XYZ file of C-alpha atoms in Angstrom:
724
model
C 31.784 39.143 -9.185
C 28.427 37.501 -9.823
C 27.537 36.267 -6.323
C 28.902 39.035 -4.067
C 28.417 42.791 -4.192
C 31.542 44.470 -2.795
C 31.136 48.027 -1.466
C 33.482 50.180 0.644
C 32.130 53.116 2.665
C 33.835 56.350 3.708
C 35.078 54.750 6.935
C 36.919 52.039 5.016
C 34.426 49.347 5.964
C 33.798 46.861 3.144
C 30.348 45.313 2.872
C 30.154 41.951 1.121
C 26.516 41.317 0.211
C 25.969 37.705 -0.857
C 23.262 37.230 -3.484
C 23.730 34.057 -5.524
C 21.724 34.469 -8.755
C 19.072 31.928 -9.658
C 18.787 30.604 -6.088
C 16.037 31.244 -3.544
C 18.619 30.745 -0.791
C 22.313 31.597 -0.953
C 24.407 28.462 -1.441
C 28.110 27.756 -1.810
C 29.049 26.828 -5.366
C 32.087 27.307 -7.627
C 31.197 30.924 -8.513
C 30.759 31.907 -4.868
C 34.072 30.301 -3.908
C 35.833 32.222 -6.693
C 34.176 35.501 -5.688
C 34.800 35.162 -1.948
C 38.411 34.178 -2.575
C 38.899 37.338 -4.641
C 37.160 39.427 -1.977
C 39.459 38.053 0.745
C 42.502 38.978 -1.342
C 41.203 42.508 -1.790
C 40.377 42.962 1.906
C 43.825 41.788 2.932
C 45.764 43.744 0.296
C 44.053 47.160 0.255
C 45.245 49.407 3.075
C 42.163 51.615 2.683
C 39.946 48.729 3.822
C 39.889 48.614 7.631
C 37.494 45.660 8.032
C 34.541 43.952 6.434
C 30.926 42.977 7.043
C 29.521 39.869 5.366
C 25.739 39.856 4.943
C 23.016 38.516 2.657
C 21.048 40.246 -0.060
C 18.237 37.693 0.131
C 15.126 37.826 2.295
C 15.308 34.037 2.746
C 18.279 34.317 5.061
C 22.059 34.418 5.220
C 23.186 31.163 3.618
C 22.102 27.524 3.358
C 25.481 25.871 2.901
C 26.935 23.899 0.000
C 24.983 23.562 -3.243
C 24.362 19.856 -2.683
C 22.540 19.502 -6.004
C 25.870 19.954 -7.771
C 28.025 17.807 -5.498
C 27.441 14.643 -7.570
C 30.402 15.358 -9.848
C 32.655 15.593 -6.807
C 31.234 12.526 -5.072
C 31.636 10.018 -7.912
C 34.389 9.946 -10.564
C 33.098 10.471 -14.086
C 34.418 7.086 -15.218
C 32.751 5.202 -12.367
C 36.123 4.058 -10.981
C 37.683 4.523 -7.566
C 38.251 8.169 -6.621
C 41.722 9.683 -6.541
C 41.805 10.457 -2.822
C 44.623 12.984 -3.074
C 42.750 14.925 -5.750
C 39.535 14.654 -3.771
C 41.244 15.990 -0.660
C 42.502 18.973 -2.627
C 38.954 19.693 -3.840
C 37.320 19.539 -0.432
C 40.120 21.521 1.210
C 39.466 24.517 -1.054
C 36.595 25.713 1.173
C 38.487 25.022 4.377
C 41.562 26.818 3.125
C 39.511 29.809 1.974
C 37.773 30.228 5.335
C 41.163 29.986 7.034
C 42.469 32.763 4.781
C 39.442 34.853 5.751
C 40.095 34.638 9.495
C 43.831 35.287 9.060
C 43.601 38.096 6.467
C 44.784 40.666 9.011
C 41.521 42.680 9.082
C 38.544 42.222 11.430
C 35.592 40.483 9.772
C 32.050 40.678 11.144
C 29.111 38.576 10.032
C 25.582 40.063 9.973
C 23.083 37.210 10.106
C 19.371 37.505 9.368
C 17.275 34.373 8.776
C 18.674 30.916 8.044
C 22.411 30.349 8.473
C 23.289 26.656 8.338
C 25.904 24.241 7.045
C 28.683 25.904 5.080
C 27.007 29.255 5.675
C 27.390 28.813 9.425
C 30.970 27.644 8.936
C 31.618 30.919 7.113
C 30.151 32.747 10.106
C 32.367 30.779 12.529
C 35.412 31.912 10.562
C 34.457 35.563 11.158
C 35.741 37.485 14.188
C 32.301 38.735 15.230
C 28.879 37.148 14.733
C 25.914 39.502 15.047
C 22.490 37.913 14.717
C 18.914 39.192 14.437
C 16.987 38.473 17.628
C 14.164 36.716 15.803
C 12.683 33.297 16.637
C 12.683 32.447 12.918
C 16.477 32.607 12.735
C 18.138 29.182 12.625
C 21.856 28.562 13.022
C 23.860 25.372 13.010
C 25.515 22.431 11.330
C 22.900 19.852 10.209
C 25.129 18.041 7.665
C 25.009 14.780 9.626
C 21.320 14.431 8.674
C 22.157 13.977 4.987
C 25.080 11.586 5.370
C 27.879 14.168 5.676
C 29.503 16.099 8.521
C 30.790 19.699 8.772
C 33.623 19.952 6.260
C 34.319 23.694 6.139
C 36.046 23.998 9.501
C 32.882 23.620 11.566
C 34.049 20.478 13.350
C 37.141 22.387 14.537
C 35.850 25.885 15.297
C 32.617 25.033 17.120
C 34.365 22.870 19.778
C 36.912 25.655 20.284
C 34.025 27.998 21.094
C 31.646 25.838 23.148
C 33.818 22.946 24.278
C 33.740 19.423 22.899
C 30.709 18.102 24.766
C 28.294 20.817 23.642
C 29.660 20.907 20.101
C 29.315 17.147 19.660
C 25.790 17.184 21.053
C 24.705 19.663 18.388
C 26.731 18.305 15.466
C 25.947 14.605 16.005
C 22.228 15.361 16.098
C 22.260 18.017 13.388
C 20.550 20.190 15.985
C 20.071 23.894 15.220
C 20.490 26.899 17.531
C 17.940 29.634 18.094
C 19.443 33.106 18.630
C 19.086 33.307 22.429
C 20.413 29.776 22.791
C 23.395 30.556 20.561
C 24.165 33.712 22.548
C 24.067 31.800 25.835
C 26.596 29.305 24.482
C 28.755 32.127 23.053
C 28.315 30.737 19.550
C 27.265 34.255 18.546
C 28.475 37.490 20.073
C 25.548 39.883 19.878
C 21.791 39.951 19.220
C 20.124 43.025 17.731
C 16.724 43.851 16.304
C 15.982 42.502 12.829
C 17.269 44.823 10.139
C 20.007 46.272 12.340
C 22.672 43.595 12.013
C 24.774 45.366 9.368
C 24.831 48.698 11.208
C 25.716 46.912 14.470
C 28.524 45.068 12.684
C 29.944 48.332 11.331
C 29.781 49.905 14.777
C 31.785 47.010 16.221
C 34.357 47.143 13.400
C 34.986 50.855 13.911
C 35.386 50.339 17.653
C 37.652 47.283 17.282
C 40.046 47.907 14.367
C 42.627 45.469 15.751
C 40.282 42.561 16.501
C 41.565 40.461 13.610
C 42.902 37.410 15.446
C 40.687 34.478 16.429
C 40.867 33.250 20.052
C 42.450 29.946 18.956
C 45.234 31.839 17.196
C 46.086 33.941 20.250
C 48.910 33.065 22.599
C 47.650 31.445 25.788
C 44.371 30.170 24.268
C 42.804 27.375 26.295
C 40.385 24.904 24.790
C 37.036 25.228 26.679
C 36.777 22.303 29.076
C 40.177 21.012 28.009
C 41.286 18.644 25.265
C 43.585 15.698 24.688
C 43.986 12.149 25.886
C 45.230 13.224 29.315
C 42.213 15.424 30.071
C 39.663 13.359 32.051
C 36.619 15.363 30.932
C 37.669 15.175 27.268
C 38.214 11.417 27.459
C 34.935 10.854 29.307
C 33.054 12.865 26.670
C 34.401 10.685 23.884
C 33.742 7.445 25.761
C 30.096 8.444 26.143
C 29.716 10.015 22.687
C 31.225 7.015 20.919
C 29.000 4.529 22.742
C 25.859 6.586 22.138
C 26.725 7.077 18.467
C 27.288 3.361 17.932
C 23.942 2.611 19.589
C 22.019 5.189 17.571
C 23.617 4.474 14.199
C 24.272 0.740 14.628
C 27.591 1.466 12.876
C 25.748 1.963 9.586
C 26.563 5.650 9.056
C 29.975 6.954 8.001
C 29.391 10.613 8.883
C 29.120 10.393 12.700
C 32.189 8.160 13.019
C 34.227 10.500 10.820
C 33.012 13.503 12.829
C 34.085 11.929 16.125
C 37.507 11.139 14.652
C 37.973 14.626 13.199
C 37.050 16.343 16.475
C 39.163 14.010 18.622
C 42.270 14.354 16.484
C 41.836 18.012 15.569
C 41.233 19.294 19.097
C 44.895 18.914 20.072
C 46.332 20.406 16.883
C 46.907 23.990 15.694
C 44.059 25.180 13.469
C 46.083 24.926 10.259
C 46.648 21.215 10.914
C 43.217 20.602 12.411
C 41.327 21.699 9.301
C 43.470 19.381 7.175
C 42.470 16.497 9.452
C 38.828 17.487 8.980
C 39.194 17.577 5.193
C 40.879 14.167 5.233
C 37.882 12.603 6.952
C 35.414 14.599 4.855
C 37.032 13.288 1.663
C 36.732 9.722 2.977
C 33.027 10.238 3.695
C 32.106 11.687 0.318
C 34.180 9.101 -1.549
C 31.774 6.414 -0.322
C 28.512 5.939 -2.300
C 26.588 6.282 0.973
C 27.098 10.056 0.938
C 25.901 10.369 -2.667
C 22.830 8.249 -1.972
C 21.851 10.051 1.221
C 22.422 13.540 -0.191
C 20.455 12.690 -3.317
C 17.435 11.268 -1.475
C 17.344 13.171 1.807
C 18.128 16.569 0.333
C 18.091 16.941 -3.458
C 15.142 14.693 -4.338
C 13.221 15.590 -1.185
C 13.464 19.278 -2.053
C 12.454 18.597 -5.652
C 9.373 16.699 -4.472
C 8.402 19.528 -2.148
C 8.776 22.037 -4.973
C 6.378 20.153 -7.224
C 8.509 17.773 -9.293
C 5.499 15.487 -9.851
C 2.880 18.234 -10.236
C 1.119 18.508 -13.643
C 2.634 21.582 -15.303
C -0.440 22.739 -17.227
C -2.767 23.032 -14.209
C -3.155 26.388 -12.445
C -2.254 26.609 -8.755
C -5.199 25.737 -6.543
C -4.494 26.306 -2.837
C -7.041 24.950 -0.376
C -8.919 27.629 1.528
C -11.526 25.548 3.333
C -11.024 21.852 4.037
C -13.730 19.279 4.699
C -12.089 16.805 7.100
C -14.247 13.689 7.431
C -13.464 11.750 10.586
C -12.075 13.223 13.804
C -9.997 10.276 14.968
C -6.230 10.508 15.462
C -5.589 10.800 11.729
C -8.394 13.253 10.968
C -7.590 15.368 14.012
C -3.928 15.443 12.994
C -4.751 16.584 9.452
C -7.087 19.239 10.867
C -4.299 20.481 13.153
C -1.621 20.881 10.467
C -4.164 22.404 8.076
C -5.276 25.015 10.585
C -1.630 25.813 11.314
C -1.188 26.472 7.593
C -4.005 29.033 7.684
C -6.678 26.761 6.192
C -10.214 26.776 7.598
C -11.305 23.258 8.556
C -14.746 21.746 9.003
C -14.074 18.682 11.174
C -16.978 16.294 10.725
C -17.728 13.140 12.698
C -20.807 11.022 13.413
C -20.964 12.275 17.015
C -20.430 15.854 18.224
C -18.407 14.649 21.194
C -16.003 12.856 18.826
C -15.729 15.954 16.654
C -14.989 18.116 19.714
C -12.422 15.557 20.851
C -10.674 16.005 17.514
C -10.411 19.742 18.118
C -9.185 19.064 21.654
C -6.389 17.024 20.097
C -5.337 20.095 18.133
C -5.406 22.183 21.321
C -3.213 19.656 23.137
C -0.669 19.517 20.303
C -0.447 23.292 19.966
C -0.291 23.889 23.726
C 2.893 21.809 23.884
C 4.458 24.286 21.453
C 3.835 27.376 23.572
C 7.114 29.231 23.917
C 8.544 27.421 20.890
C 7.303 29.812 18.247
C 3.680 29.441 19.437
C 1.996 32.234 21.388
C -1.364 32.086 23.211
C -2.825 34.459 20.605
C -1.584 32.371 17.718
C -2.874 29.209 19.384
C -6.397 30.603 19.741
C -6.383 31.955 16.181
C -5.357 28.516 14.885
C -8.038 26.712 16.885
C -10.655 29.194 15.674
C -10.125 27.844 12.160
C -11.393 24.375 13.194
C -15.178 23.905 13.291
C -16.261 20.548 14.771
C -19.663 19.334 13.558
C -21.903 16.383 12.717
C -23.846 18.323 10.077
C -22.904 17.616 6.453
C -24.562 20.896 5.453
C -21.742 22.774 7.186
C -19.360 21.451 4.548
C -20.812 23.971 2.125
C -18.046 26.143 0.693
C -15.257 23.621 1.195
C -12.959 23.362 -1.833
C -11.141 20.155 -0.866
C -12.208 17.010 0.967
C -10.122 14.488 2.904
C -11.850 11.392 4.231
C -10.414 9.444 7.170
C -13.338 7.339 8.377
C -13.329 3.632 9.258
C -11.442 1.376 6.795
C -14.539 -0.209 5.295
C -15.522 0.248 1.652
C -19.262 0.448 2.361
C -18.891 3.022 5.149
C -16.582 5.143 3.019
C -18.994 4.981 0.065
C -21.910 6.145 2.227
C -19.949 9.142 3.536
C -18.653 9.971 0.059
C -22.168 10.179 -1.397
C -23.376 12.399 1.447
C -20.512 14.810 0.802
C -21.205 14.926 -2.936
C -24.818 15.853 -2.211
C -23.550 19.029 -0.519
C -20.446 19.967 -2.517
C -21.052 18.440 -5.937
C -18.734 16.135 -7.868
C -16.570 18.970 -9.233
C -14.919 19.271 -5.818
C -11.707 17.247 -5.429
C -12.206 14.360 -2.988
C -9.224 12.741 -1.248
C -9.303 9.503 0.722
C -6.796 8.823 3.489
C -7.190 5.053 3.181
C -3.962 3.158 3.799
C -4.860 -0.047 1.941
C -8.177 0.065 0.061
C -7.788 0.541 -3.726
C -8.559 4.115 -4.745
C -10.158 3.088 -8.053
C -12.758 1.065 -6.161
C -13.473 3.842 -3.663
C -13.798 6.358 -6.522
C -16.906 4.566 -7.790
C -18.896 6.327 -5.040
C -18.002 9.760 -6.527
C -19.823 10.757 -9.711
C -16.659 12.127 -11.310
C -13.865 9.646 -10.523
C -11.394 11.948 -12.267
C -11.797 14.190 -9.185
C -11.099 11.372 -6.695
C -7.597 10.735 -5.344
C -5.777 9.036 -2.478
C -4.102 11.244 0.133
C -2.374 8.876 2.540
C -0.992 10.436 5.728
C 1.173 8.744 8.337
C 0.655 8.795 12.087
C 1.256 10.970 14.000
C 0.436 13.480 11.273
C 2.041 16.390 13.109
C 5.438 14.653 13.111
C 5.517 12.386 10.064
C 6.765 14.304 6.993
C 5.453 12.115 4.159
C 2.144 12.166 2.282
C 1.542 9.456 -0.322
C -0.614 10.683 -3.203
C -2.361 7.748 -4.897
C -3.581 8.100 -8.475
C -6.564 5.893 -9.354
C -7.355 4.503 -12.804
C -9.462 7.548 -13.686
C -7.857 10.231 -11.491
C -7.260 13.397 -13.527
C -4.496 16.029 -13.460
C -6.659 18.570 -11.605
C -6.997 16.176 -8.666
C -3.254 15.456 -8.624
C -2.422 19.168 -8.707
C -4.941 20.008 -5.964
C -3.590 17.303 -3.674
C 0.023 18.342 -4.234
C -0.808 22.009 -3.689
C -2.432 21.075 -0.374
C 0.606 19.026 0.693
C 2.825 22.020 -0.110
C 0.606 24.272 2.008
C 0.998 22.070 5.074
C 4.765 21.738 4.432
C 4.892 17.972 3.970
C 6.885 15.894 1.483
C 4.789 14.199 -1.233
C 5.332 11.146 -3.378
C 2.972 10.183 -6.213
C 2.164 6.516 -6.835
C -0.393 4.572 -8.826
C -3.207 2.507 -7.381
C -2.821 -1.020 -6.025
C -3.700 -2.847 -2.818
C -1.576 -1.274 -0.107
C -0.221 1.222 -2.668
C 3.532 1.513 -2.203
C 4.336 2.301 1.422
C 1.839 0.042 3.204
C 2.537 -2.815 0.811
C 6.321 -2.695 1.176
C 6.321 -1.854 4.871
C 4.160 -4.931 5.412
C 6.902 -7.196 4.059
C 9.234 -6.187 6.906
C 6.579 -7.137 9.442
C 5.677 -10.325 7.570
C 9.267 -11.530 7.291
C 9.678 -11.018 11.019
C 6.633 -13.242 11.567
C 7.988 -15.807 9.065
C 11.234 -15.999 11.016
C 9.308 -16.419 14.265
C 7.243 -19.238 12.731
C 10.464 -20.997 11.696
C 11.662 -20.995 15.297
C 14.084 -18.064 15.124
C 14.393 -16.382 18.511
C 12.466 -13.128 18.889
C 15.468 -11.280 20.442
C 17.590 -12.179 17.397
C 14.877 -10.982 15.009
C 14.395 -7.690 16.842
C 18.055 -6.867 17.360
C 18.963 -7.588 13.749
C 16.075 -5.404 12.569
C 17.513 -2.484 14.523
C 21.068 -3.280 13.400
C 19.809 -3.075 9.825
C 18.945 0.554 10.528
C 15.184 0.194 10.883
C 13.646 2.302 13.694
C 12.543 -0.812 15.615
C 12.367 -4.553 15.074
C 9.569 -6.082 12.945
C 7.720 -7.553 15.927
C 7.782 -4.253 17.826
C 6.465 -2.288 14.854
C 3.742 -4.913 14.350
C 2.631 -4.274 17.924
C 2.635 -0.516 17.324
C 0.434 -0.602 14.219
C -1.655 -3.436 15.753
C -1.425 -7.153 15.011
C -5.208 -7.078 14.696
C -5.008 -4.498 11.893
C -2.573 -6.730 10.004
C -4.957 -9.639 10.507
C -7.880 -7.622 9.132
C -5.864 -6.511 6.087
C -4.885 -10.138 5.478
C -8.494 -11.282 5.814
C -9.715 -8.601 3.400
C -7.048 -9.578 0.866
C -8.023 -13.255 1.158
C -11.663 -12.398 0.572
C -10.926 -10.227 -2.472
C -8.318 -12.461 -4.122
C -9.884 -15.834 -3.363
C -7.872 -18.714 -4.794
C -5.211 -16.297 -6.041
C -4.241 -15.432 -2.448
C -0.878 -16.926 -1.442
C -0.971 -18.186 2.143
C 2.123 -17.749 4.320
C 3.412 -18.822 7.699
C 3.164 -15.160 8.749
C -0.622 -15.443 8.335
C -0.666 -18.302 10.829
C 1.384 -16.313 13.329
C -0.987 -13.328 13.141
C -4.041 -15.589 13.398
C -2.622 -17.319 16.464
C -1.831 -14.015 18.180
C -5.324 -12.628 17.492
C -6.932 -15.851 18.776
C -4.950 -15.383 22.005
C -6.190 -11.766 22.203
C -2.617 -10.502 21.893
C -3.418 -7.602 19.579
C -0.448 -5.313 20.196
C 0.240 -2.236 22.249
C -3.370 -1.075 22.044
C -4.549 -3.774 24.447
C -1.293 -4.035 26.382
C -0.147 -7.362 24.992
C 1.241 -8.534 21.682
C 4.678 -9.821 20.824
C 5.655 -7.616 23.758
C 4.106 -7.166 27.183
C 3.293 -3.593 28.197
C 3.083 -3.430 32.013
C 1.347 -0.325 33.300
C 3.989 2.173 34.329
C 6.777 -0.225 33.331
C 9.048 -0.869 30.377
C 7.864 -3.086 27.535
C 9.537 -6.469 27.159
C 9.220 -9.417 24.785
C 6.432 -11.746 25.873
C 8.033 -14.784 27.568
C 5.347 -17.027 26.047
C 6.628 -16.487 22.500
C 9.131 -19.337 22.747
C 6.359 -21.707 23.884
C 3.820 -20.564 21.289
C 6.425 -20.618 18.515
C 9.052 -23.175 19.652
C 12.684 -22.301 19.066
C 14.603 -24.185 16.392
C 17.539 -26.203 17.716
C 19.917 -24.333 15.410
C 19.587 -20.560 15.118
C 20.587 -18.742 11.912
C 23.514 -16.332 11.740
C 22.565 -12.700 12.306
C 23.774 -11.839 8.783
C 21.289 -14.338 7.305
C 18.429 -12.754 9.266
C 19.596 -9.292 8.184
C 19.666 -10.338 4.523
C 16.133 -11.721 4.697
C 14.688 -8.629 6.396
C 16.430 -6.321 3.917
C 15.849 -8.211 0.679
C 12.200 -8.973 1.426
C 11.647 -5.218 1.342
C 13.892 -4.668 -1.683
C 12.085 -7.195 -3.885
C 8.665 -5.770 -3.034
C 9.888 -2.288 -3.928
C 11.221 -3.675 -7.215
C 7.836 -5.297 -7.907
C 6.088 -1.979 -7.338
C 8.437 -0.409 -9.878
C 7.896 -3.152 -12.453
C 4.112 -3.058 -12.021
C 3.996 0.714 -12.443
C 2.842 1.446 -8.903
C 6.011 3.532 -8.754
C 6.967 5.648 -11.743
C 10.286 6.970 -10.437
C 13.021 5.609 -8.150
C 13.038 9.037 -6.468
C 9.507 8.480 -5.156
C 10.493 4.975 -4.088
C 13.499 6.098 -2.055
C 11.765 9.093 -0.460
C 8.657 7.052 0.363
C 10.650 4.235 1.934
C 12.773 6.391 4.234
C 10.141 8.928 5.260
C 7.171 6.566 5.107
C 8.183 3.449 7.011
C 11.684 4.293 8.205
C 13.618 2.176 5.709
C 17.321 2.237 6.610
C 18.378 5.861 5.913
C 22.051 4.933 5.472
C 21.160 3.258 2.165
C 19.604 6.359 0.588
C 16.526 4.186 -0.030
C 15.882 0.771 -1.612
C 16.552 1.807 -5.216
C 19.729 3.683 -4.386
C 20.860 0.649 -2.390
C 20.172 -1.795 -5.219
C 22.138 0.422 -7.613
C 25.024 0.586 -5.151
C 25.130 -3.150 -4.456
C 24.783 -3.810 -8.184
C 21.639 -5.225 -9.799
C 23.449 -8.424 -10.785
C 24.452 -9.044 -7.162
C 20.910 -8.239 -6.004
C 19.486 -10.842 -8.398
C 22.030 -13.444 -7.276
C 21.103 -12.872 -3.631
C 17.376 -13.044 -4.403
C 17.842 -16.293 -6.330
C 19.614 -17.832 -3.344
C 16.866 -16.629 -0.987
C 14.171 -17.981 -3.327
C 15.802 -21.399 -3.352
C 16.028 -21.411 0.444
C 12.808 -19.664 1.485
C 10.315 -19.522 -1.357
C 8.845 -17.483 -4.176
C 8.289 -14.330 -2.142
C 11.972 -13.549 -2.861
C 11.811 -14.308 -6.601
C 13.473 -11.577 -8.722
C 11.264 -9.714 -11.167
C 11.763 -10.068 -14.911
C 12.737 -6.410 -14.981
C 15.521 -6.972 -12.442
C 16.875 -9.868 -14.502
C 16.843 -7.718 -17.645
C 18.609 -4.896 -15.803
C 21.239 -7.310 -14.480
C 21.889 -8.615 -17.964
C 22.158 -5.175 -19.557
C 23.993 -3.407 -16.718
C 21.113 -0.945 -16.271
C 20.420 0.890 -13.012
C 17.367 2.593 -11.510
C 19.080 5.972 -11.589
C 20.219 6.612 -15.192
C 23.221 8.712 -14.145
C 24.640 5.713 -12.320
C 24.313 3.628 -15.479
C 26.129 6.250 -17.539
C 29.012 6.392 -15.070
C 29.247 2.633 -14.920
C 29.369 2.355 -18.709
């Protein structure tokens, strides 16, 4: 065995210590499946073995589930054709069948869990007869597969409901929500909590005291499903009525995983376990046979992890963690960066033009951290974190800082003035990062004597919640600056993408097209409710008019005005510009002043402004919802493709990660580049040509897209190879 160490003590208790080589976290791969299968045979066949404990040999935790990096070969046939569903079922049932053999091997099996135990690892634990967990707030348990386009496929969708009841199980599985130890104990998901380091000894104690405890509750005569199950049980039926409606609302029917999960639980709950797990595998095979699963797993898990581990970091630059950060500007963005930096153990000098503003920034950190008391945050930890933040107006206090992030007002002259004052204290050898969301980095770098040490570090609001940081490389930005910025992002546990300089960079530029197309539709007389509902049905977090209100119509107007001034005659005017101008003239600036495309009554629920239909008269004939959906989607796709052709983006991985985590691009697609590959570049070009003919040059395909369509190329090379 290469992944499991098998030991038997004098009492006949076998200890299976999982330690998958070459992995920081234990994962389920072909070698592990082979080893565990052999171990199950041995446990069941050797009379000298009275029971077994399964534990981890890694400090990182028990197990992190399937090795999703290597699932690609199972998700897509090598020849690019349709999958053989019978063969695929057999493949996915291997894990389910093995866990079933484990729980029916005739010997009691206990699981000793320390640290992370999620996905397939938690399904392994559910197949054990006793689950003993370290009573540590850092321990996480659960089935988060739904978050990457899958659902529990190793028996989890059948065992968890049989432990907690359908309602609780669905609540956790549909949200990908994890359990903390005390929570899991209260729901009887685990059987016992012990001090960290004592799980194995506690498991052995239980095994010796319970030598006959080798039959799961659901295999015992007289077992009753918690809360009841089946179409004649009112509570069961009511749960599924509510769960189905809520799932359809939240997913807009775009995601395969939640629908398959609901079906597997509903059908499996009334069947014996041997049949129920086959139902689960049937639905799991259907989910992974669809390209959606491949795309979501690749972007939301594999590529995201690669980015966080430094996929874009220059290899020949030594690690350079930030010890003391100069945070310029104590507004919402600056205060947010200061908060996450202090949480990461970094000292922060929070500088603003007024001491009261600087103190307010620190107060923001206090408010954010106070909300986390009892959720891993203690009063002592809170005060220690706050002590790392020093609010000031004195540039001299920046002395000793080894990294700078600027988040002052979005004005080139103001930023240049602040930049020069910082250089006077720290010198130009210090790496300087600007949090600008639109201003070209190469232009801002002119205020720093060594532009090779100047870089864009674009955060998203609210910083504490938004996972993405967009690193922008200017014309003269050097590898040391890129490495420093990426090392900082790793310290604060965010996900980075690296893009090249342009107005709006990648995320702001492409996000803006969603907002602009919504305004274009409004200008053409399309009803605001149709625009907003279709935006949400597309899988975007909110409609384009609502998001415009959130970021501020006035901000969009200012960005437009700045672009007009810089580009002059080269600027291409649009109907969306007229809509924004009209709204600003009417002082309808968005949520910030209580009125935009929506009204925001104090203490009430927001609603579309009734005056929209008078200000922008409705057309006599309204377009089909599918036509609106196509425009909102493809306006974003073509801008992403332009960024790729222009070299703003260097990899489709950055493009997909940035779109989903930056502006909420429809997660079910796996990102714009994954979606274009899946639709087919030729079909994408045909659709764009039709949109260009109907609505103008903003939809015109790039030359690169036309070349790709002609040659059969794709953004992800592996897809091209399989299609060949």
